[in-house]
């Protein structure tokens, strides 16, 4: 019979065994490891046999959206490749016609059948006509959604002192929303019919349909109209069948002062309450399914800051942004966009997920599209986070970049600088793209929180300096329901959504999640 080992040896061996065992991972950590492993294996790649992975159509809102459509049409007129033979569907919407003329002229230059492009110029109504329509909003909303609460205290959300600018001038978000509402619900309803035709055209396209809704986040027209147009398009016209992706172009210091400042705080929070699944549930629980997140494919933020800092030329900045977004959306049979969507939210990722299965986002609902010049200053690439307006609180899991030649020495150095700038969990990956420029690299930063943007804190500071009516003018999404999202609820302590009429309108979202922490606390929490 073998002798028993001394107790001290038993304890020592147990200690050894314990030290050698692998760390216990949480369920979330295990999921992250599996996801990163799958992405590094290229699970989101499009096979060479799949020649039509998706069909991309574009809705452009305001000047920024119209300029992107114009750039796409310009490039299609210059291209003779087979990939350009499919019909390109687009809808450009603006207040006034001044920025839509170029879209029609460029579309007319294309051969028959190459593009189905429609423009809608919303008229600036007379003040009395507009307010007459706004007083009927309860009727319109009740027809749209029978469960809508008929509030006996209803009044138009615009103050009675509101004056309307002329077409071509800057419109506040709340005013743009009102003009869109009149155009959609009352009168000839041109915008409603145009959205319906656009959706029907998209449904006839081969493959998976993707709709890019492009707008300037700082523009009062784009930022004010997109909240309702995206809802009507995605939740009403498509019945959430098509993937709708928001492309939000952020302002730079060279843009007009009216495009910067306080209204960006509500704009970011409105997108946050759409994209964050838990916050969106808090909106839907009060106001119904039509307020589910309309951006079923996510929201991609496109900063202009880096280009502006490099050029100090606003026209050159806008032109470069237009070219890069156009390339990403439509070149290479839209493979670049489709693979990116699969990377970001597992859309149709083999072998188990159908294209309708999309991983919901939490508070890291936004993604960033950027690019770097390989012939430029690599030190600037290494400082890309600050040049994009992204705080050092952001640490991505994964970065994927695209370039014409991934083996090129300059590309490799740019990727190394990009990795140092963001320190992702996994090594940054780069893939070849036929449509990419030979002197630049495009990249996508996935899953970023609103608190990771300098823009959030800068615009909040500007918002805090506004009086009540100025704050109201900054809002758009829920003001027709009587909800001022970025203010605390009146009757529900700790919740967000002040009621414009002093009653019980609100959203089931904690106010501190709308407000965000002090910037110092946010930085300390990220470091910890």
XYZ file of C-alpha atoms in Angstrom:
528
model
C 0.000 0.000 0.000
C 1.483 3.342 -1.065
C 2.384 5.807 1.625
C 0.287 8.936 1.881
C 1.938 12.164 0.779
C 2.517 14.727 3.478
C -0.177 17.385 3.709
C 2.355 20.092 2.900
C 3.162 18.445 -0.445
C -0.540 18.097 -1.209
C -1.075 21.811 -0.629
C 1.947 22.726 -2.729
C 0.776 20.569 -5.630
C -2.723 22.036 -5.391
C -1.246 25.517 -5.503
C 0.783 24.604 -8.579
C -2.249 23.172 -10.313
C -4.294 26.245 -9.543
C -1.628 28.616 -10.889
C -1.322 26.672 -14.125
C -5.057 26.661 -14.889
C -6.251 29.130 -17.559
C -8.218 32.204 -16.462
C -11.983 31.827 -16.269
C -13.637 33.897 -19.003
C -17.031 35.509 -18.772
C -19.665 34.697 -21.386
C -19.073 38.091 -23.000
C -15.305 37.510 -23.172
C -15.840 34.107 -24.751
C -18.169 35.616 -27.340
C -15.626 38.335 -28.138
C -12.859 35.758 -28.628
C -15.028 33.674 -30.943
C -16.054 36.757 -32.912
C -12.500 38.015 -33.349
C -11.312 34.553 -34.338
C -14.070 34.308 -36.951
C -13.294 37.760 -38.346
C -9.591 36.969 -38.594
C -10.513 33.820 -40.534
C -12.445 36.044 -42.955
C -15.934 34.778 -42.197
C -17.381 38.047 -43.578
C -15.602 37.832 -46.930
C -17.501 37.633 -50.218
C -16.589 34.663 -52.401
C -15.402 35.222 -55.958
C -18.458 33.329 -57.241
C -20.883 35.741 -55.605
C -20.880 38.513 -58.201
C -23.890 40.445 -56.869
C -23.595 40.428 -53.079
C -25.842 43.447 -52.653
C -27.494 46.336 -54.452
C -26.863 49.752 -52.926
C -29.324 52.620 -53.262
C -28.889 56.066 -51.750
C -31.156 58.615 -50.116
C -29.404 61.963 -49.782
C -30.857 64.575 -47.415
C -29.861 68.213 -47.552
C -26.804 69.560 -49.336
C -24.421 66.933 -47.933
C -26.641 64.080 -49.153
C -27.249 65.671 -52.559
C -23.501 66.183 -53.049
C -22.807 62.477 -52.400
C -25.427 61.423 -54.965
C -23.987 63.918 -57.461
C -20.499 62.465 -56.952
C -21.765 58.918 -57.541
C -23.507 60.001 -60.751
C -20.388 61.853 -61.889
C -18.287 58.715 -61.444
C -20.845 56.528 -63.168
C -20.781 58.842 -66.188
C -16.995 58.420 -66.379
C -16.983 54.638 -65.905
C -17.542 51.999 -68.556
C -16.997 48.901 -66.438
C -19.459 46.027 -66.277
C -20.179 46.761 -62.631
C -21.685 50.114 -63.636
C -24.365 48.556 -65.841
C -26.879 47.983 -63.051
C -29.483 50.676 -62.459
C -28.561 53.022 -59.637
C -31.507 54.137 -57.499
C -31.334 57.399 -55.613
C -33.611 59.933 -53.968
C -32.399 63.427 -53.057
C -34.495 65.497 -50.645
C -33.903 69.106 -49.632
C -35.712 72.272 -48.638
C -35.653 74.281 -51.845
C -34.144 73.257 -55.171
C -30.782 75.032 -55.065
C -28.675 71.915 -54.355
C -30.809 69.443 -56.330
C -30.302 70.925 -59.800
C -26.855 69.321 -60.094
C -28.336 65.900 -59.308
C -30.909 66.100 -62.109
C -28.389 67.441 -64.627
C -25.911 64.644 -63.912
C -28.631 61.972 -64.008
C -29.795 63.235 -67.407
C -26.304 62.708 -68.842
C -26.359 58.970 -68.122
C -27.612 56.480 -70.736
C -31.197 55.283 -70.450
C -31.614 52.729 -67.688
C -28.353 53.475 -65.883
C -29.937 55.520 -63.105
C -33.377 56.017 -61.599
C -32.940 59.269 -59.702
C -35.654 61.453 -58.220
C -35.374 64.780 -56.433
C -37.873 66.309 -54.016
C -37.624 70.001 -53.210
C -39.752 70.729 -50.160
C -41.346 74.153 -50.364
C -41.090 76.635 -47.531
C -44.767 77.234 -46.746
C -46.294 80.382 -45.405
C -46.187 80.588 -41.635
C -49.969 80.274 -41.218
C -50.148 77.291 -43.596
C -47.369 75.538 -41.673
C -48.996 76.074 -38.289
C -52.389 74.908 -39.633
C -50.730 71.622 -40.638
C -48.912 71.278 -37.310
C -52.168 71.709 -35.397
C -53.457 68.610 -37.232
C -50.481 66.428 -36.314
C -52.570 64.378 -33.880
C -54.843 63.353 -36.768
C -51.904 62.432 -38.981
C -50.111 60.450 -36.283
C -53.340 58.647 -35.306
C -53.801 57.510 -38.925
C -50.182 56.391 -39.084
C -50.296 54.510 -35.794
C -53.746 53.713 -34.326
C -52.302 53.244 -30.820
C -51.045 56.837 -30.807
C -52.076 58.617 -27.614
C -54.473 61.471 -28.436
C -53.137 64.187 -26.167
C -55.810 66.785 -25.331
C -53.091 69.352 -24.561
C -51.524 69.128 -28.031
C -49.946 72.267 -29.507
C -47.411 72.736 -32.342
C -43.859 72.274 -31.123
C -42.698 75.466 -32.832
C -43.089 78.621 -30.718
C -45.633 81.115 -32.043
C -42.810 83.610 -32.573
C -41.091 81.348 -35.135
C -40.076 82.989 -38.407
C -39.267 80.865 -41.436
C -36.034 81.316 -43.407
C -35.988 81.331 -47.203
C -34.937 78.264 -49.179
C -31.150 78.086 -49.276
C -30.719 79.595 -45.810
C -30.023 77.649 -42.630
C -32.993 75.910 -41.011
C -33.055 74.860 -37.379
C -33.712 71.171 -36.812
C -37.176 71.694 -35.318
C -38.211 73.880 -38.270
C -36.878 71.411 -40.867
C -38.874 68.670 -39.175
C -42.019 70.808 -39.375
C -41.561 71.498 -43.102
C -40.987 67.789 -43.758
C -44.094 66.903 -41.726
C -46.245 69.250 -43.813
C -44.778 67.822 -47.028
C -45.341 64.239 -45.908
C -48.741 64.416 -44.214
C -50.549 67.418 -45.689
C -51.151 68.818 -49.177
C -49.857 67.042 -52.330
C -47.721 64.630 -50.215
C -44.937 64.556 -52.807
C -42.378 63.195 -50.367
C -44.614 60.289 -49.321
C -45.183 59.248 -52.930
C -41.472 59.586 -53.720
C -40.472 57.391 -50.781
C -42.981 54.761 -51.875
C -41.644 54.750 -55.466
C -38.073 54.580 -54.211
C -38.872 51.587 -51.990
C -40.607 49.786 -54.866
C -37.552 50.323 -57.087
C -35.247 49.001 -54.396
C -37.386 45.894 -53.916
C -36.946 45.041 -57.609
C -33.138 45.042 -57.421
C -31.220 41.731 -57.442
C -29.492 40.399 -54.343
C -29.650 41.845 -50.860
C -30.807 45.455 -50.830
C -28.885 48.053 -48.848
C -30.084 51.645 -48.574
C -27.627 54.323 -47.468
C -29.280 57.390 -45.933
C -26.659 60.142 -46.176
C -27.007 63.408 -44.277
C -24.963 66.126 -42.638
C -25.261 65.721 -38.876
C -24.564 69.418 -38.407
C -26.984 70.582 -41.072
C -30.350 71.729 -39.841
C -32.031 70.266 -42.937
C -30.282 66.902 -43.029
C -30.171 66.507 -39.261
C -33.774 67.628 -38.823
C -35.398 65.654 -41.628
C -33.504 62.357 -41.321
C -35.215 61.354 -38.057
C -38.643 61.082 -39.722
C -37.613 60.223 -43.274
C -35.593 57.215 -42.053
C -38.538 56.106 -39.902
C -41.004 56.360 -42.785
C -38.671 54.653 -45.234
C -37.472 51.801 -43.047
C -40.457 51.078 -40.803
C -43.349 52.058 -43.088
C -42.284 51.682 -46.744
C -39.956 48.706 -46.338
C -41.554 47.128 -43.298
C -37.943 46.673 -42.116
C -37.164 44.332 -45.040
C -34.188 46.243 -46.422
C -30.996 47.075 -44.605
C -30.963 50.825 -43.986
C -27.586 52.285 -43.029
C -27.153 55.853 -41.826
C -24.119 57.843 -43.002
C -23.768 60.870 -40.723
C -21.199 63.400 -41.924
C -19.969 65.477 -38.998
C -19.012 69.160 -39.335
C -15.492 70.561 -39.219
C -14.186 73.910 -38.016
C -14.309 75.269 -41.571
C -18.091 74.763 -41.848
C -20.528 77.566 -41.128
C -20.976 78.317 -37.441
C -24.662 77.348 -37.811
C -23.579 73.762 -38.571
C -21.648 73.460 -35.322
C -22.597 73.741 -31.688
C -25.624 73.085 -29.503
C -27.947 71.200 -31.918
C -25.414 68.378 -32.265
C -26.041 67.319 -28.655
C -29.724 66.392 -29.276
C -28.822 64.957 -32.701
C -26.307 62.535 -31.165
C -28.694 61.626 -28.352
C -31.529 60.944 -30.779
C -29.302 58.561 -32.747
C -28.194 57.046 -29.445
C -31.807 56.333 -28.463
C -32.354 54.709 -31.857
C -29.170 52.657 -32.055
C -28.774 51.496 -28.451
C -31.194 48.581 -28.199
C -32.012 49.122 -24.510
C -32.646 52.847 -24.891
C -34.713 52.198 -28.015
C -36.882 49.765 -26.053
C -37.511 52.595 -23.596
C -38.824 54.767 -26.437
C -40.868 52.015 -28.080
C -42.481 51.008 -24.779
C -44.127 54.452 -24.607
C -44.597 55.420 -28.263
C -44.935 52.180 -30.199
C -43.190 50.043 -32.801
C -42.923 52.757 -35.452
C -40.175 54.294 -33.299
C -37.973 51.227 -33.448
C -34.482 52.000 -34.708
C -34.902 52.705 -38.450
C -31.189 52.175 -39.143
C -31.374 48.398 -39.325
C -27.814 48.193 -40.675
C -26.320 50.625 -38.157
C -24.970 54.170 -38.352
C -21.572 55.058 -39.788
C -20.125 58.411 -38.767
C -17.906 60.198 -41.291
C -15.710 62.875 -39.655
C -14.409 65.739 -41.788
C -11.989 67.042 -39.172
C -8.837 65.268 -40.392
C -9.254 66.440 -44.000
C -9.965 70.011 -42.933
C -6.898 70.114 -40.703
C -4.757 68.842 -43.571
C -6.129 71.199 -46.241
C -7.656 74.225 -44.471
C -9.837 74.334 -47.597
C -13.570 73.726 -47.118
C -14.322 72.988 -50.784
C -11.427 70.514 -50.947
C -12.594 68.921 -47.697
C -16.147 68.401 -48.937
C -14.891 67.095 -52.293
C -12.585 64.549 -50.649
C -15.327 63.312 -48.321
C -17.696 62.963 -51.282
C -15.175 60.911 -53.263
C -14.304 58.591 -50.384
C -17.934 57.910 -49.413
C -18.929 57.415 -53.053
C -16.110 54.917 -53.539
C -17.021 53.016 -50.377
C -20.703 52.803 -51.299
C -20.662 51.896 -54.972
C -17.259 50.862 -56.344
C -16.152 47.235 -56.621
C -19.777 46.069 -56.960
C -20.310 47.403 -53.424
C -18.320 44.471 -52.027
C -16.428 46.823 -49.686
C -19.652 48.033 -48.075
C -21.269 44.607 -47.882
C -18.246 42.948 -46.270
C -18.035 45.837 -43.823
C -21.676 45.387 -42.797
C -21.057 41.683 -42.275
C -18.060 42.551 -40.141
C -19.945 45.103 -38.075
C -23.133 43.231 -37.302
C -22.795 39.719 -38.686
C -25.267 40.315 -41.481
C -25.604 37.032 -43.330
C -22.337 35.709 -41.908
C -21.986 32.012 -42.822
C -22.669 29.334 -41.982
C -25.510 29.910 -39.534
C -26.874 33.421 -39.899
C -29.473 34.534 -42.379
C -29.255 38.049 -43.835
C -32.211 39.063 -41.667
C -30.318 38.174 -38.477
C -28.497 41.221 -37.149
C -26.683 41.401 -33.862
C -28.263 44.266 -31.878
C -26.010 47.012 -30.579
C -25.748 48.339 -27.069
C -24.425 51.791 -26.307
C -21.586 51.295 -28.817
C -23.947 51.632 -31.761
C -21.884 53.930 -33.994
C -19.022 53.093 -36.368
C -16.507 55.469 -37.931
C -15.412 55.567 -41.565
C -12.015 57.137 -42.138
C -9.060 57.179 -44.512
C -5.369 58.053 -44.445
C -2.972 59.137 -47.187
C 0.085 56.913 -47.485
C 2.043 59.692 -49.191
C 1.309 62.030 -46.300
C 2.715 62.399 -42.820
C 2.713 59.005 -41.067
C 2.986 60.795 -37.750
C -0.398 62.322 -38.549
C -1.747 58.798 -39.141
C -0.417 57.832 -35.712
C -2.455 60.719 -34.268
C -5.547 59.675 -36.218
C -7.743 59.354 -33.119
C -7.473 63.019 -32.201
C -7.601 64.044 -35.868
C -10.955 62.265 -36.172
C -12.263 63.824 -32.970
C -12.147 60.506 -31.092
C -11.134 60.500 -27.434
C -8.613 58.081 -25.943
C -11.468 56.360 -24.093
C -12.137 54.383 -27.295
C -10.361 51.037 -27.687
C -11.688 48.944 -30.607
C -11.660 45.184 -30.725
C -10.837 45.069 -34.399
C -9.958 47.398 -37.273
C -10.332 46.477 -40.909
C -8.721 48.552 -43.640
C -8.837 48.393 -47.434
C -6.158 49.347 -49.940
C -5.293 48.706 -53.563
C -2.101 46.798 -52.630
C -1.946 45.504 -49.034
C 1.674 44.437 -49.580
C 2.854 47.936 -50.474
C 5.474 49.185 -47.999
C 3.749 52.540 -47.477
C 0.435 50.810 -46.835
C 2.048 48.541 -44.265
C 3.608 51.511 -42.471
C 0.283 53.341 -42.475
C -1.394 50.275 -40.962
C 1.289 50.079 -38.293
C 0.684 53.734 -37.422
C -3.075 53.099 -37.355
C -2.581 50.210 -34.933
C -0.516 52.406 -32.622
C -3.145 55.142 -32.780
C -6.010 52.911 -31.565
C -4.395 49.810 -29.962
C -7.128 47.331 -30.983
C -7.495 44.004 -29.170
C -6.684 42.075 -32.346
C -4.033 43.021 -34.880
C -5.505 45.382 -37.530
C -6.380 43.574 -40.744
C -6.031 44.866 -44.288
C -7.665 43.531 -47.399
C -7.282 44.289 -51.084
C -9.914 46.397 -52.829
C -10.059 46.905 -56.581
C -11.656 50.307 -56.125
C -9.249 51.689 -53.543
C -6.885 54.541 -54.285
C -3.234 53.604 -54.704
C -2.180 56.394 -52.341
C -4.628 55.977 -49.466
C -6.141 53.411 -47.167
C -9.778 53.344 -46.027
C -10.689 51.912 -42.635
C -13.678 51.338 -40.377
C -13.569 51.701 -36.597
C -16.333 49.503 -35.156
C -18.639 49.946 -32.196
C -17.979 53.344 -30.677
C -19.903 55.030 -27.867
C -21.233 58.589 -28.174
C -19.054 59.430 -25.151
C -15.960 58.613 -27.196
C -16.541 61.632 -29.451
C -15.167 65.088 -28.584
C -18.243 66.330 -30.426
C -20.574 65.041 -27.713
C -18.948 67.000 -24.897
C -18.296 70.121 -26.986
C -21.909 70.291 -28.172
C -23.243 69.595 -24.668
C -21.311 72.571 -23.366
C -22.836 74.767 -26.088
C -26.306 73.326 -25.401
C -26.061 74.186 -21.701
C -25.616 77.860 -22.594
C -28.932 78.002 -24.501
C -32.256 79.176 -23.115
C -35.313 76.900 -23.224
C -36.602 77.954 -26.653
C -33.128 77.674 -28.156
C -32.827 74.142 -26.738
C -36.220 73.214 -28.170
C -35.125 74.412 -31.621
C -32.198 71.963 -31.458
C -34.482 68.911 -31.139
C -36.231 66.985 -33.892
C -37.016 63.287 -33.355
C -39.792 63.211 -30.732
C -40.989 66.808 -30.479
C -44.155 66.021 -32.481
C -45.004 63.661 -29.618
C -44.367 66.416 -27.091
C -41.026 65.008 -25.889
C -37.901 67.119 -25.464
C -35.407 64.260 -25.215
C -32.380 66.004 -23.699
C -34.249 67.439 -20.707
C -35.422 65.556 -17.577
C -38.981 64.211 -17.499
C -41.451 66.326 -15.511
C -43.388 63.614 -13.674
C -40.987 60.666 -13.692
C -38.023 61.300 -11.464
C -34.701 60.280 -12.991
C -36.099 59.711 -16.479
C -35.570 61.692 -19.674
C -37.985 63.526 -21.944
C -39.501 66.775 -20.736
C -43.108 67.181 -21.871
C -43.659 70.317 -23.938
C -47.182 70.693 -22.583
C -46.489 70.030 -18.915
C -48.170 66.622 -18.807
C -46.888 63.038 -18.750
C -44.994 62.617 -22.039
C -41.622 60.925 -21.481
C -39.349 58.047 -22.514
C -38.206 55.121 -20.387
C -34.566 56.143 -20.596
C -32.651 57.353 -17.511
C -31.793 61.029 -17.831
C -28.190 60.485 -16.736
C -27.702 58.195 -19.768
C -28.835 61.047 -22.019
C -26.837 63.687 -20.193
C -23.633 61.657 -19.920
C -20.986 62.008 -17.187
C -18.645 64.899 -16.571
C -15.807 64.676 -19.048
C -13.271 64.199 -16.242
C -15.223 61.263 -14.805
C -15.561 59.710 -18.256
C -11.792 59.901 -18.779
C -11.007 58.448 -15.344
C -13.487 55.584 -15.822
C -11.889 54.674 -19.151
C -8.389 54.670 -17.648
C -9.558 52.518 -14.715
